[in-house]
Tab-separated table of C-alpha atoms in Angstrom:
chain	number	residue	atom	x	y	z
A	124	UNK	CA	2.600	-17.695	35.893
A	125	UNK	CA	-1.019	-16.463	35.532
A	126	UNK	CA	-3.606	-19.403	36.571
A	127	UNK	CA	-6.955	-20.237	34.163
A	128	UNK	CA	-9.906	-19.779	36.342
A	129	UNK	CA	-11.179	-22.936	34.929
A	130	UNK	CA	-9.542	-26.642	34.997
A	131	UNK	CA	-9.268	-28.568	31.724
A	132	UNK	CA	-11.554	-30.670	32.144
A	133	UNK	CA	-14.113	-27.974	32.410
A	134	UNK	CA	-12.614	-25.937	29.403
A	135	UNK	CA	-12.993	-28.811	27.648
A	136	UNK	CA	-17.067	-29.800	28.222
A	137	UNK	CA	-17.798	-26.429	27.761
A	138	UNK	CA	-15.807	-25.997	24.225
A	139	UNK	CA	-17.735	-29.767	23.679
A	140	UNK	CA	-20.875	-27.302	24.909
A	141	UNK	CA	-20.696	-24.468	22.804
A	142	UNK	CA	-19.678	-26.863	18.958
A	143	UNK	CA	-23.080	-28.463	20.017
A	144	UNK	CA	-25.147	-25.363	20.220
A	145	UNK	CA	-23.256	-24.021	17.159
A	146	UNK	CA	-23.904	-26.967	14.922
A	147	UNK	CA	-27.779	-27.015	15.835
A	148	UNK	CA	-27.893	-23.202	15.255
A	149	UNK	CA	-26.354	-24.030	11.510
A	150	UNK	CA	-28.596	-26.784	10.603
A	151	UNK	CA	-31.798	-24.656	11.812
A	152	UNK	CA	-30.187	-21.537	9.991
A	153	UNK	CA	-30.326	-23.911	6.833
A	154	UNK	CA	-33.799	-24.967	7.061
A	155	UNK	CA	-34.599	-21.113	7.698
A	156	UNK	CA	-33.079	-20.485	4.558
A	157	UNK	CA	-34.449	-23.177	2.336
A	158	UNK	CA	-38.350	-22.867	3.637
A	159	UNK	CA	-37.579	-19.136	2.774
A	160	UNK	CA	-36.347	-19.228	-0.145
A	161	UNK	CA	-39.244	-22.009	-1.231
A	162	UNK	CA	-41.505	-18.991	-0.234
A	163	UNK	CA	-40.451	-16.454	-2.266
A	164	UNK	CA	-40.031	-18.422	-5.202
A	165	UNK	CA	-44.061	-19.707	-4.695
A	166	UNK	CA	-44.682	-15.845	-4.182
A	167	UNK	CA	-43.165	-15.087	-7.139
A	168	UNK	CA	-43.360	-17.393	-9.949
A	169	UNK	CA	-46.922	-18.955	-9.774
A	170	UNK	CA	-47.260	-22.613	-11.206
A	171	UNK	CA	-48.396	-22.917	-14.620
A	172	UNK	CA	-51.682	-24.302	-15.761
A	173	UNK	CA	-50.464	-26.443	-19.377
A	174	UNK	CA	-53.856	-28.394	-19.120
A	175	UNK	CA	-56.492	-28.103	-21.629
A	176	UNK	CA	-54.769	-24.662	-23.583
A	177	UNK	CA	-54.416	-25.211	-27.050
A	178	UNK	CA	-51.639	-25.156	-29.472
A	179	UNK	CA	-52.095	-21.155	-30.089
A	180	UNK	CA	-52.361	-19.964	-26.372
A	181	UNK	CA	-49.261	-22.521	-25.494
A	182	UNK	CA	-47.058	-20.571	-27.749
A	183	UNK	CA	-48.309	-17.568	-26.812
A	184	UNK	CA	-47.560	-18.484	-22.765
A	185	UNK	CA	-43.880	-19.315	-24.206
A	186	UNK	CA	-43.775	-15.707	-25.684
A	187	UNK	CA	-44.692	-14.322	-22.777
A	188	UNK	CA	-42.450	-16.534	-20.746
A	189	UNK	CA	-39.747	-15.131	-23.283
A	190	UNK	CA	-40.339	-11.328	-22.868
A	191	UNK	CA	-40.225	-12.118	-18.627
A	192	UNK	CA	-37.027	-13.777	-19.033
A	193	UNK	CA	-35.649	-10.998	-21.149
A	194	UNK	CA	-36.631	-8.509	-19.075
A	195	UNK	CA	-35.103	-9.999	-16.160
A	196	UNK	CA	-31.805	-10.816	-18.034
A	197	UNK	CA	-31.470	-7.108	-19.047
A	198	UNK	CA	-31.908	-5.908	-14.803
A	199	UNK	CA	-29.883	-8.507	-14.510
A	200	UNK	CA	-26.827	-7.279	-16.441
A	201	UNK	CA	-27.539	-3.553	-15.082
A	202	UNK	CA	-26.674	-5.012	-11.382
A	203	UNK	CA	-23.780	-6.879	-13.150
A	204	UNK	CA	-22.464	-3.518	-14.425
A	205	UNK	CA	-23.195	-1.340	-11.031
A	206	UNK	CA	-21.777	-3.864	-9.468
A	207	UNK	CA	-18.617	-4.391	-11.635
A	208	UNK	CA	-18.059	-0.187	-11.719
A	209	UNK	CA	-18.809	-0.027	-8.157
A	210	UNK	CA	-15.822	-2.718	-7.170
A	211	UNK	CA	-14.030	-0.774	-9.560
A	212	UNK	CA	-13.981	2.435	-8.567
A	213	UNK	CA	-13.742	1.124	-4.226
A	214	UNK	CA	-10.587	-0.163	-5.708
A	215	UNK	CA	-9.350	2.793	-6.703
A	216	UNK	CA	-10.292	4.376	-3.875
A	217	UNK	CA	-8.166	2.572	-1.775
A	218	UNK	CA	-5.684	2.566	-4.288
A	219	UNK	CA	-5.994	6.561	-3.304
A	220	UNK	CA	-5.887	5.856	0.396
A	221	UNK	CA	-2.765	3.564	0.267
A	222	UNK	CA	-0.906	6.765	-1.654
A	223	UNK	CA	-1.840	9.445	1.061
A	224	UNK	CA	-0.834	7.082	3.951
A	225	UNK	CA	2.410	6.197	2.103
A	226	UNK	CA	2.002	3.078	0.401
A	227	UNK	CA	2.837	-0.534	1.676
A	228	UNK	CA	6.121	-0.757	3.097
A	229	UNK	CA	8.024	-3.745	2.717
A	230	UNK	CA	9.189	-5.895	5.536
A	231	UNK	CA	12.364	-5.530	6.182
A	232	UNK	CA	14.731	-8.737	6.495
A	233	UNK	CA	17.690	-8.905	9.267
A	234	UNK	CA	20.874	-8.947	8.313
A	235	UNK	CA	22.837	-10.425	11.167
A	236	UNK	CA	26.651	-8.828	10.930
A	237	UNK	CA	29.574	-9.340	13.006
A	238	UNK	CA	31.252	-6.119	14.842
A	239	UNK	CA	34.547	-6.464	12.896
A	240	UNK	CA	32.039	-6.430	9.332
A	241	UNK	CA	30.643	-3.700	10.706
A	242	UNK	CA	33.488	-1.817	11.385
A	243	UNK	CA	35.164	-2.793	7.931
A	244	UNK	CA	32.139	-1.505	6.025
A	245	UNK	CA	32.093	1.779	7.879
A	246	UNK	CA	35.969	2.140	7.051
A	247	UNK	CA	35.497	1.406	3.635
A	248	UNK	CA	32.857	3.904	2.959
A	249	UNK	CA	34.463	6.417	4.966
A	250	UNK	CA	37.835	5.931	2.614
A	251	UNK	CA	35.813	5.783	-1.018
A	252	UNK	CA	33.717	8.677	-0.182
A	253	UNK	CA	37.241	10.735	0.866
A	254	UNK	CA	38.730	9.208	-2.555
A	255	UNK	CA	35.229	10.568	-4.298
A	256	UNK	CA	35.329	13.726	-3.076
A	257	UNK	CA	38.995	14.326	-4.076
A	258	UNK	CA	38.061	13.282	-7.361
A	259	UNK	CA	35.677	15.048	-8.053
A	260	UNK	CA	37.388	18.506	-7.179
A	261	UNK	CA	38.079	20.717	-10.331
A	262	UNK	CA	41.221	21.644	-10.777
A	263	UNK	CA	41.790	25.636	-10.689
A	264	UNK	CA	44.762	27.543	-13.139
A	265	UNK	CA	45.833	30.770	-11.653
A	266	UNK	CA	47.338	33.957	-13.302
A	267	UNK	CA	50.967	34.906	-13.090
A	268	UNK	CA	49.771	38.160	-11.044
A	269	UNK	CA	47.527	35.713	-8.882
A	270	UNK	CA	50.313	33.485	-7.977
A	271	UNK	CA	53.039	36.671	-6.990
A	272	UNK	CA	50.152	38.183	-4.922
A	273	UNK	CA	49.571	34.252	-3.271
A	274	UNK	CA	53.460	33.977	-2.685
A	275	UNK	CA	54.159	36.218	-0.005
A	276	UNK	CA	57.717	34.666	0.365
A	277	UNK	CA	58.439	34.831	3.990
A	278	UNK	CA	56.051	35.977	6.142
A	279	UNK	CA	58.292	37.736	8.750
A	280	UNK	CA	59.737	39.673	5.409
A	281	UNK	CA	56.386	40.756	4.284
A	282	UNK	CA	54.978	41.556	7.841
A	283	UNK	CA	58.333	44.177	8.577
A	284	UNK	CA	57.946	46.110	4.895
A	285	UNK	CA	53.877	46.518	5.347
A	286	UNK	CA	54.618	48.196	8.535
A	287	UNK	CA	54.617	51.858	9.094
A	288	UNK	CA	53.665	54.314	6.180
A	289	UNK	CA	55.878	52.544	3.811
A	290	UNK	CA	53.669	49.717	3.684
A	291	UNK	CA	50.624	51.604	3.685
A	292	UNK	CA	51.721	53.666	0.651
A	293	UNK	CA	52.456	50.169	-0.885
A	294	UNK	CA	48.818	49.506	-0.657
A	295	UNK	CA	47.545	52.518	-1.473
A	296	UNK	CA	49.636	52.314	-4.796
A	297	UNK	CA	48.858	48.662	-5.980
């Protein structure tokens, strides 16, 4: 058995330790953000002066306002479509890189057998493919001349008149 360098109790003030220093790090990563974001907002969008304009230049401002707002809606929908064609085609991609590495393989489940199963499944498939393959033989019809030329009678009979020049002549002729 390995041994921790450090006890428990020390594991466990230093884990208490390091959720401290995490949870101050958020809350001043929050702030960060908001302050920043209260920046670029006063950076970009200055406050408007309403006081004292008359009826004429208020609805021009709102034109104006209108044609900003439009113009930033339509950049807004062309990120929107990069975006949406960009996802698009990295799915695709990997869609691509899952065929060349030979797609997802599914897991496998375990099928716990007992020897005598095992043997009676390997008996079984050994005896249907046997019965298959007889099965499936075609069945051959030979010729009258094939079948006297098959049937050589007795082979001691056939063996004594081939021999010598008899038997050769006998070849020679047929």
């Amino acid at each position: 058995m390995k041994k921790t360098k450090y006890s428990a109790t020390r594991r466990l003030l230093l884990k208490q330790k390091l959720l401290k220093k995490a949870g101050v790090l958020l809350v001043q990563e929050q702030s960060n953000k908001v302050t920043e974001r209260e920046s670029t907002l006063s950076e970009r969008v200055p406050p408007l002066k309403l006081s004292g304009l008359s009826v004429q230049e208020l609805q021009e401002l709102c034109k104006e306002l209108h044609r900003k707002c439009d113009t930033v809606d339509e950049a807004r929908y062309d990120i929107e479509a990069k975006v949406l064609k960009n996802e698009k085609e990295l799915v695709d991609l990997n869609a691509k890189i899952n065929e060349l590495k030979g797609g997802k393989r599914p897991n496998l489940k375990r099928v716990k057998k007992s020897a005598d199963a095992m043997l009676g499944a390997l008996t079984e498939a050994k005896l249907s493919s046997k019965a298959d393959f007889k099965s499936n033989l075609k069945t051959v019809k030979k010729d009258k001349k094939e079948e006297e030329k098959a049937d050589p009678g007795d082979w001691r009979k056939n063996v004594e008149s081939m021999s010598g020049m008899e038997g050769r002549k006998k070849l020679f002729n047929s």
